Amino acid sequence: MKRKVIQPKSHHRWKTKLFSVFLLSFCFGSLVLVQTQCYDRIKMLTLLPPPSVQRPKIAFLFIARNRLPLDMVWDAFFKGEKEKKFSVFVHSRPGFLLNKATTRSAYFLDRQLNDSIQVDWGEASMIQAEHILLKHALMDPSNERFVFLSDSCLPLYNFSYTYDYIMSTSTSFVDSFADTKEGRYNPKMHPVIPVHNWRKGSQWVVLTRKHALVVLKDEDIFPMFRQHCKRRSLPEFWRDHPLPADASKEHNCIPDEHYVQTLLAQGGHEGEITRRSLTHSSWDISSSKDRERRGWHPVTYKYSDATPMLIQSIKEIDNIYYETEYRREWCSSKGKPAPCFLFARKFTRPAGLRLLNMSVLGVR
């Protein structure tokens, strides 16, 4: 008969204690290792530079014939901004390139759009050019404001002031008023565009991203404009087109002076806009010798006109009166009285360079 060997209880307890000590040592070592790794990781993260936060940008959208004659004025304006809170897009005639031969400013190099179209004054092609500019600018999600400018526009203040003025409000700046003059609204636009939504104003608008998308997505209003909003024919074109029976009874509709204003009114967005332009134009029709063309184009400032007094007189404008609505728009920024205009046109290249050299624009 075999005898069972019974191990002493003390030996069993010793093994249990040894295992417990080993398990506790392993857990403690693992904890120390994890904490050390976490500390090293945190230390490494504190040594890394903080992530850059992309501030909202303003997209400057230039509509030009060819080159930009005031490129060096804008060059001085953009040089004042170190954080790159802007982007530049230029719509010029098809095939034109902004290279070192056509611009001296690095901010405009290769900024022309490769899908531009031929734009004719007073035609719906101007609206198409605006659509193309917005299409490209909206691809950058950082672009929050969209400023339309002509090739004869110049800035009146430095970048910092301009940026703060535009970004201080959630509204677009759109010169818009009820148009009561006969001959501009074409009844054939009804019912797509009822006459009570018909508006007029300057094409040089500043749009928020929301309103820029409204313009780009429009599929109803633009076709009406292309078909029924046409400028009155001028005498020199009568040989190429049928002679109007009575030129005075022709509809005289300039598409870009009505489109954005009417589109936003039609969409119920007028409560979301500041109803004035930030771009100054002088419509002193008495300076025009040709009675047929009086009021068609604003005054062009030449070299002799470019004086500190001229710029100061523009900067001092603090209100705008709209006769058709008996409305006076007092200009403000951040809830305080402010100049009405940040930009001005139409300036020739010699005029712009003279103002830049006299340091009266405040862009430097």
XYZ file of C-alpha atoms in Angstrom:
364
model
C 0.000 0.000 0.000
C 1.487 3.293 -1.188
C 1.673 6.194 1.158
C 0.555 9.691 -0.002
C 3.105 12.367 0.371
C 1.477 15.417 1.903
C 3.390 18.690 1.431
C 3.575 20.943 4.416
C 1.137 23.892 4.434
C 3.930 26.309 5.134
C 5.574 25.460 1.811
C 2.313 26.182 -0.075
C 1.905 29.571 1.616
C 5.467 30.519 0.731
C 4.816 29.886 -2.978
C 1.616 31.972 -2.882
C 3.436 34.883 -1.239
C 6.234 34.685 -3.791
C 3.767 34.800 -6.705
C 1.947 37.757 -5.168
C 5.201 39.667 -4.730
C 6.152 38.925 -8.318
C 2.725 40.042 -9.610
C 2.838 43.278 -7.604
C 6.364 44.007 -8.829
C 5.302 43.469 -12.442
C 2.262 45.756 -12.098
C 4.305 48.464 -10.371
C 7.011 48.279 -13.039
C 4.433 48.492 -15.825
C 2.817 51.519 -14.184
C 6.166 53.286 -13.837
C 6.977 52.522 -17.495
C 3.606 53.842 -18.729
C 3.937 57.011 -16.660
C 7.473 57.567 -17.921
C 6.347 57.176 -21.533
C 3.411 59.545 -20.975
C 5.710 62.102 -19.345
C 8.164 61.884 -22.241
C 5.314 62.276 -24.753
C 3.870 65.283 -22.924
C 7.327 66.847 -22.663
C 7.860 66.344 -26.379
C 4.490 67.949 -27.199
C 5.289 70.984 -25.060
C 8.495 71.478 -27.029
C 6.632 71.472 -30.364
C 5.462 74.852 -31.767
C 1.726 75.475 -31.248
C -0.471 74.527 -34.238
C -1.142 77.454 -36.518
C -4.736 78.669 -36.523
C -5.833 79.839 -39.983
C -7.556 83.180 -39.603
C -10.429 84.011 -41.956
C -9.240 85.491 -45.231
C -10.524 88.129 -47.613
C -10.519 87.166 -51.291
C -9.735 90.142 -53.538
C -11.416 89.500 -56.904
C -10.126 91.711 -59.721
C -11.930 92.121 -63.029
C -9.374 93.438 -65.514
C -9.068 93.951 -69.249
C -5.459 92.798 -69.381
C -2.784 93.791 -66.914
C -3.414 95.583 -63.636
C -2.196 99.173 -64.038
C -2.312 99.793 -60.260
C -0.473 96.602 -59.286
C 2.262 98.446 -57.377
C -0.286 100.345 -55.296
C -1.835 97.025 -54.304
C 1.644 95.574 -53.785
C 2.297 98.175 -51.082
C -1.134 97.410 -49.596
C -0.540 93.642 -49.363
C 3.015 94.031 -48.036
C 1.558 95.429 -44.845
C -0.041 92.081 -44.031
C 2.298 89.442 -42.560
C -0.252 86.766 -41.655
C -1.455 86.158 -45.222
C -5.091 86.874 -44.372
C -5.926 87.403 -48.025
C -5.975 85.717 -51.408
C -5.907 87.225 -54.892
C -7.781 86.201 -58.053
C -7.708 88.035 -61.388
C -10.138 87.640 -64.279
C -8.609 89.088 -67.441
C -9.083 88.376 -71.133
C -8.561 84.734 -72.219
C -4.918 83.873 -72.806
C -3.472 86.780 -70.837
C -0.788 85.789 -68.334
C 0.354 87.631 -65.256
C 4.083 86.980 -65.342
C 7.244 89.011 -64.710
C 6.743 90.751 -68.047
C 3.225 91.963 -67.223
C 3.379 92.679 -63.461
C 6.060 93.792 -61.042
C 4.159 92.573 -57.997
C 4.735 89.078 -56.646
C 1.177 89.081 -55.293
C -0.257 88.977 -58.822
C 2.141 86.515 -60.460
C 0.174 83.633 -62.018
C -3.029 84.766 -60.307
C -4.999 84.949 -63.570
C -7.794 82.413 -64.061
C -7.306 79.863 -66.800
C -11.016 79.659 -67.656
C -11.697 83.368 -68.144
C -14.046 84.658 -70.833
C -14.246 87.747 -73.028
C -16.097 90.434 -71.059
C -17.963 93.272 -72.764
C -19.103 96.324 -70.857
C -22.846 96.460 -70.250
C -23.310 92.792 -71.149
C -24.228 89.707 -69.115
C -20.665 88.429 -69.623
C -19.666 90.661 -66.682
C -21.896 88.555 -64.416
C -20.359 85.383 -65.827
C -16.897 86.708 -64.947
C -18.088 87.299 -61.377
C -19.355 83.709 -61.206
C -15.993 82.377 -62.414
C -14.105 84.405 -59.802
C -16.376 83.166 -57.017
C -16.066 79.570 -58.187
C -12.288 79.684 -57.738
C -12.269 81.741 -54.535
C -14.820 79.495 -52.797
C -12.515 76.487 -53.221
C -10.470 77.851 -50.324
C -12.537 77.296 -47.145
C -10.546 80.045 -45.379
C -11.970 82.722 -47.673
C -14.791 84.336 -45.669
C -15.270 87.635 -47.566
C -15.209 88.315 -51.295
C -14.349 91.811 -52.544
C -15.008 92.678 -56.202
C -12.621 95.277 -57.635
C -11.966 96.784 -61.055
C -8.506 97.295 -62.542
C -8.852 101.036 -61.800
C -9.617 100.596 -58.078
C -7.149 101.530 -55.364
C -7.217 101.097 -51.564
C -7.616 104.167 -49.346
C -6.298 102.617 -46.102
C -3.783 100.009 -44.981
C -4.574 96.298 -44.892
C -5.117 96.090 -41.142
C -7.796 98.805 -41.106
C -9.462 97.394 -44.213
C -9.523 93.842 -42.819
C -10.961 94.891 -39.445
C -13.613 97.082 -41.102
C -14.861 94.301 -43.375
C -14.630 91.465 -40.849
C -16.197 93.421 -37.980
C -19.695 92.737 -39.289
C -21.483 89.566 -40.364
C -23.179 91.362 -43.271
C -22.298 91.804 -46.911
C -21.797 95.321 -48.266
C -24.108 95.700 -51.259
C -25.143 99.056 -52.689
C -28.849 98.360 -53.234
C -31.910 100.553 -53.699
C -35.339 100.377 -55.293
C -35.113 101.306 -58.970
C -38.077 103.402 -60.023
C -36.708 104.732 -63.304
C -38.697 103.569 -66.311
C -36.979 101.595 -69.026
C -34.646 99.462 -66.889
C -37.001 96.751 -65.685
C -38.245 94.568 -68.505
C -41.793 93.242 -67.864
C -40.779 90.039 -69.658
C -38.868 89.114 -66.496
C -42.165 88.645 -64.674
C -43.118 86.387 -62.904
C -39.590 85.016 -62.291
C -38.473 88.481 -61.163
C -41.421 90.582 -59.953
C -40.964 94.338 -60.170
C -41.109 94.769 -56.368
C -37.832 92.816 -56.107
C -36.093 94.868 -58.806
C -33.008 96.638 -57.400
C -30.120 98.752 -58.632
C -26.678 99.591 -57.280
C -22.944 99.321 -57.764
C -21.449 96.037 -58.925
C -18.459 96.521 -56.582
C -19.829 94.517 -53.684
C -18.311 92.732 -50.680
C -19.993 89.387 -50.057
C -19.999 87.012 -47.124
C -19.372 83.356 -47.899
C -23.091 82.622 -47.547
C -24.065 85.241 -50.134
C -21.194 84.264 -52.435
C -22.671 80.755 -52.515
C -26.118 82.205 -53.247
C -24.664 83.959 -56.309
C -22.718 80.919 -57.496
C -25.659 78.520 -57.136
C -28.136 80.806 -58.930
C -29.856 79.053 -61.833
C -33.010 81.157 -62.115
C -32.193 84.875 -62.034
C -29.132 84.962 -64.290
C -30.921 83.394 -67.311
C -33.551 86.150 -67.049
C -30.837 88.799 -67.025
C -29.014 87.292 -69.978
C -32.218 87.267 -72.002
C -34.021 90.439 -70.946
C -31.522 92.853 -69.321
C -29.645 94.634 -72.106
C -28.110 98.068 -72.397
C -29.405 100.597 -74.887
C -27.573 100.502 -78.208
C -25.230 103.390 -78.957
C -25.297 105.215 -82.331
C -21.944 103.788 -83.483
C -23.401 100.261 -83.266
C -26.535 100.967 -85.288
C -24.785 100.063 -88.532
C -24.188 96.548 -87.149
C -27.660 96.125 -85.622
C -31.202 97.024 -86.698
C -31.904 100.733 -86.268
C -34.272 101.182 -83.293
C -37.572 102.850 -84.182
C -37.310 105.055 -81.094
C -34.054 104.764 -79.127
C -35.576 106.551 -76.154
C -38.063 103.693 -75.687
C -35.379 100.984 -75.601
C -34.834 99.223 -72.297
C -31.519 100.403 -70.855
C -30.513 97.703 -68.380
C -26.870 97.251 -67.351
C -26.822 93.680 -65.940
C -24.024 94.075 -63.390
C -25.743 97.124 -61.831
C -28.853 95.085 -60.967
C -27.924 91.415 -60.687
C -26.545 90.807 -57.172
C -28.936 93.346 -55.659
C -32.010 91.780 -57.279
C -30.838 88.225 -56.576
C -30.442 88.901 -52.846
C -33.791 90.724 -52.694
C -35.466 87.826 -54.489
C -33.985 85.368 -51.998
C -35.074 87.356 -48.954
C -31.510 88.261 -47.917
C -31.821 92.051 -47.733
C -31.898 91.937 -43.953
C -28.434 90.352 -44.061
C -26.684 93.136 -45.983
C -25.381 96.619 -45.304
C -26.973 98.493 -48.200
C -24.021 100.548 -49.392
C -20.825 100.029 -51.353
C -17.308 100.312 -49.929
C -15.998 101.561 -53.292
C -16.270 105.238 -54.181
C -17.112 106.374 -57.722
C -17.815 109.924 -58.850
C -20.796 110.279 -61.207
C -20.391 113.958 -61.960
C -22.202 113.917 -65.304
C -21.495 117.611 -65.922
C -17.924 116.674 -66.863
C -19.088 114.683 -69.892
C -19.122 116.597 -73.186
C -21.081 113.882 -74.976
C -24.747 114.198 -73.994
C -25.434 110.655 -75.229
C -22.879 109.223 -72.775
C -23.541 111.374 -69.714
C -24.012 109.164 -66.685
C -22.742 106.010 -68.422
C -19.294 105.977 -66.781
C -17.808 107.512 -63.627
C -15.124 110.179 -63.700
C -11.590 108.971 -64.430
C -8.925 110.588 -62.245
C -5.726 111.403 -64.105
C -2.280 112.470 -62.865
C -3.236 116.115 -62.353
C -6.355 115.104 -60.388
C -4.448 112.879 -57.947
C -3.959 115.165 -54.961
C -4.088 114.767 -51.179
C -7.209 116.978 -51.184
C -9.047 114.551 -53.469
C -8.276 111.524 -51.279
C -9.139 113.433 -48.123
C -12.474 114.536 -49.572
C -13.359 110.889 -50.285
C -12.268 109.747 -46.832
C -14.418 112.419 -45.189
C -17.670 111.097 -46.689
C -19.643 109.636 -43.772
C -23.126 109.224 -45.255
C -24.886 108.406 -48.528
C -28.320 109.595 -49.601
C -30.582 107.412 -51.782
C -33.116 109.629 -53.541
C -35.473 106.896 -54.740
C -36.009 105.667 -51.173
C -35.561 108.968 -49.327
C -32.994 107.081 -47.281
C -29.766 108.378 -45.764
C -27.226 105.697 -44.913
C -24.903 106.811 -42.112
C -21.663 104.846 -42.260
C -20.298 103.034 -39.230
C -17.880 100.303 -38.182
C -17.995 98.410 -34.885
C -20.940 100.551 -33.843
C -19.077 103.841 -34.249
C -19.156 106.478 -37.025
C -16.680 105.616 -39.764
C -15.718 106.627 -43.322
C -18.023 105.159 -45.942
C -15.364 104.011 -48.410
C -12.340 101.711 -48.267
C -11.632 101.795 -52.016
C -11.992 104.310 -54.836
C -12.054 104.359 -58.634
C -11.377 105.187 -61.469
C -7.660 106.016 -61.320
C -5.099 105.846 -64.118
C -1.696 104.286 -63.484
C 0.105 107.695 -63.326
C -2.514 108.943 -60.857
C -2.163 105.875 -58.656
C 1.630 106.003 -58.610
C 1.574 109.719 -57.788
C -0.680 109.088 -54.789
C 1.515 106.183 -53.696
C 4.674 108.315 -53.855
C 2.962 111.101 -51.897
C 2.048 108.549 -49.174
C -1.529 109.827 -48.951
C -3.240 106.457 -49.314
C -2.012 105.049 -45.995
C -1.190 101.684 -47.587
C 2.426 101.640 -46.436
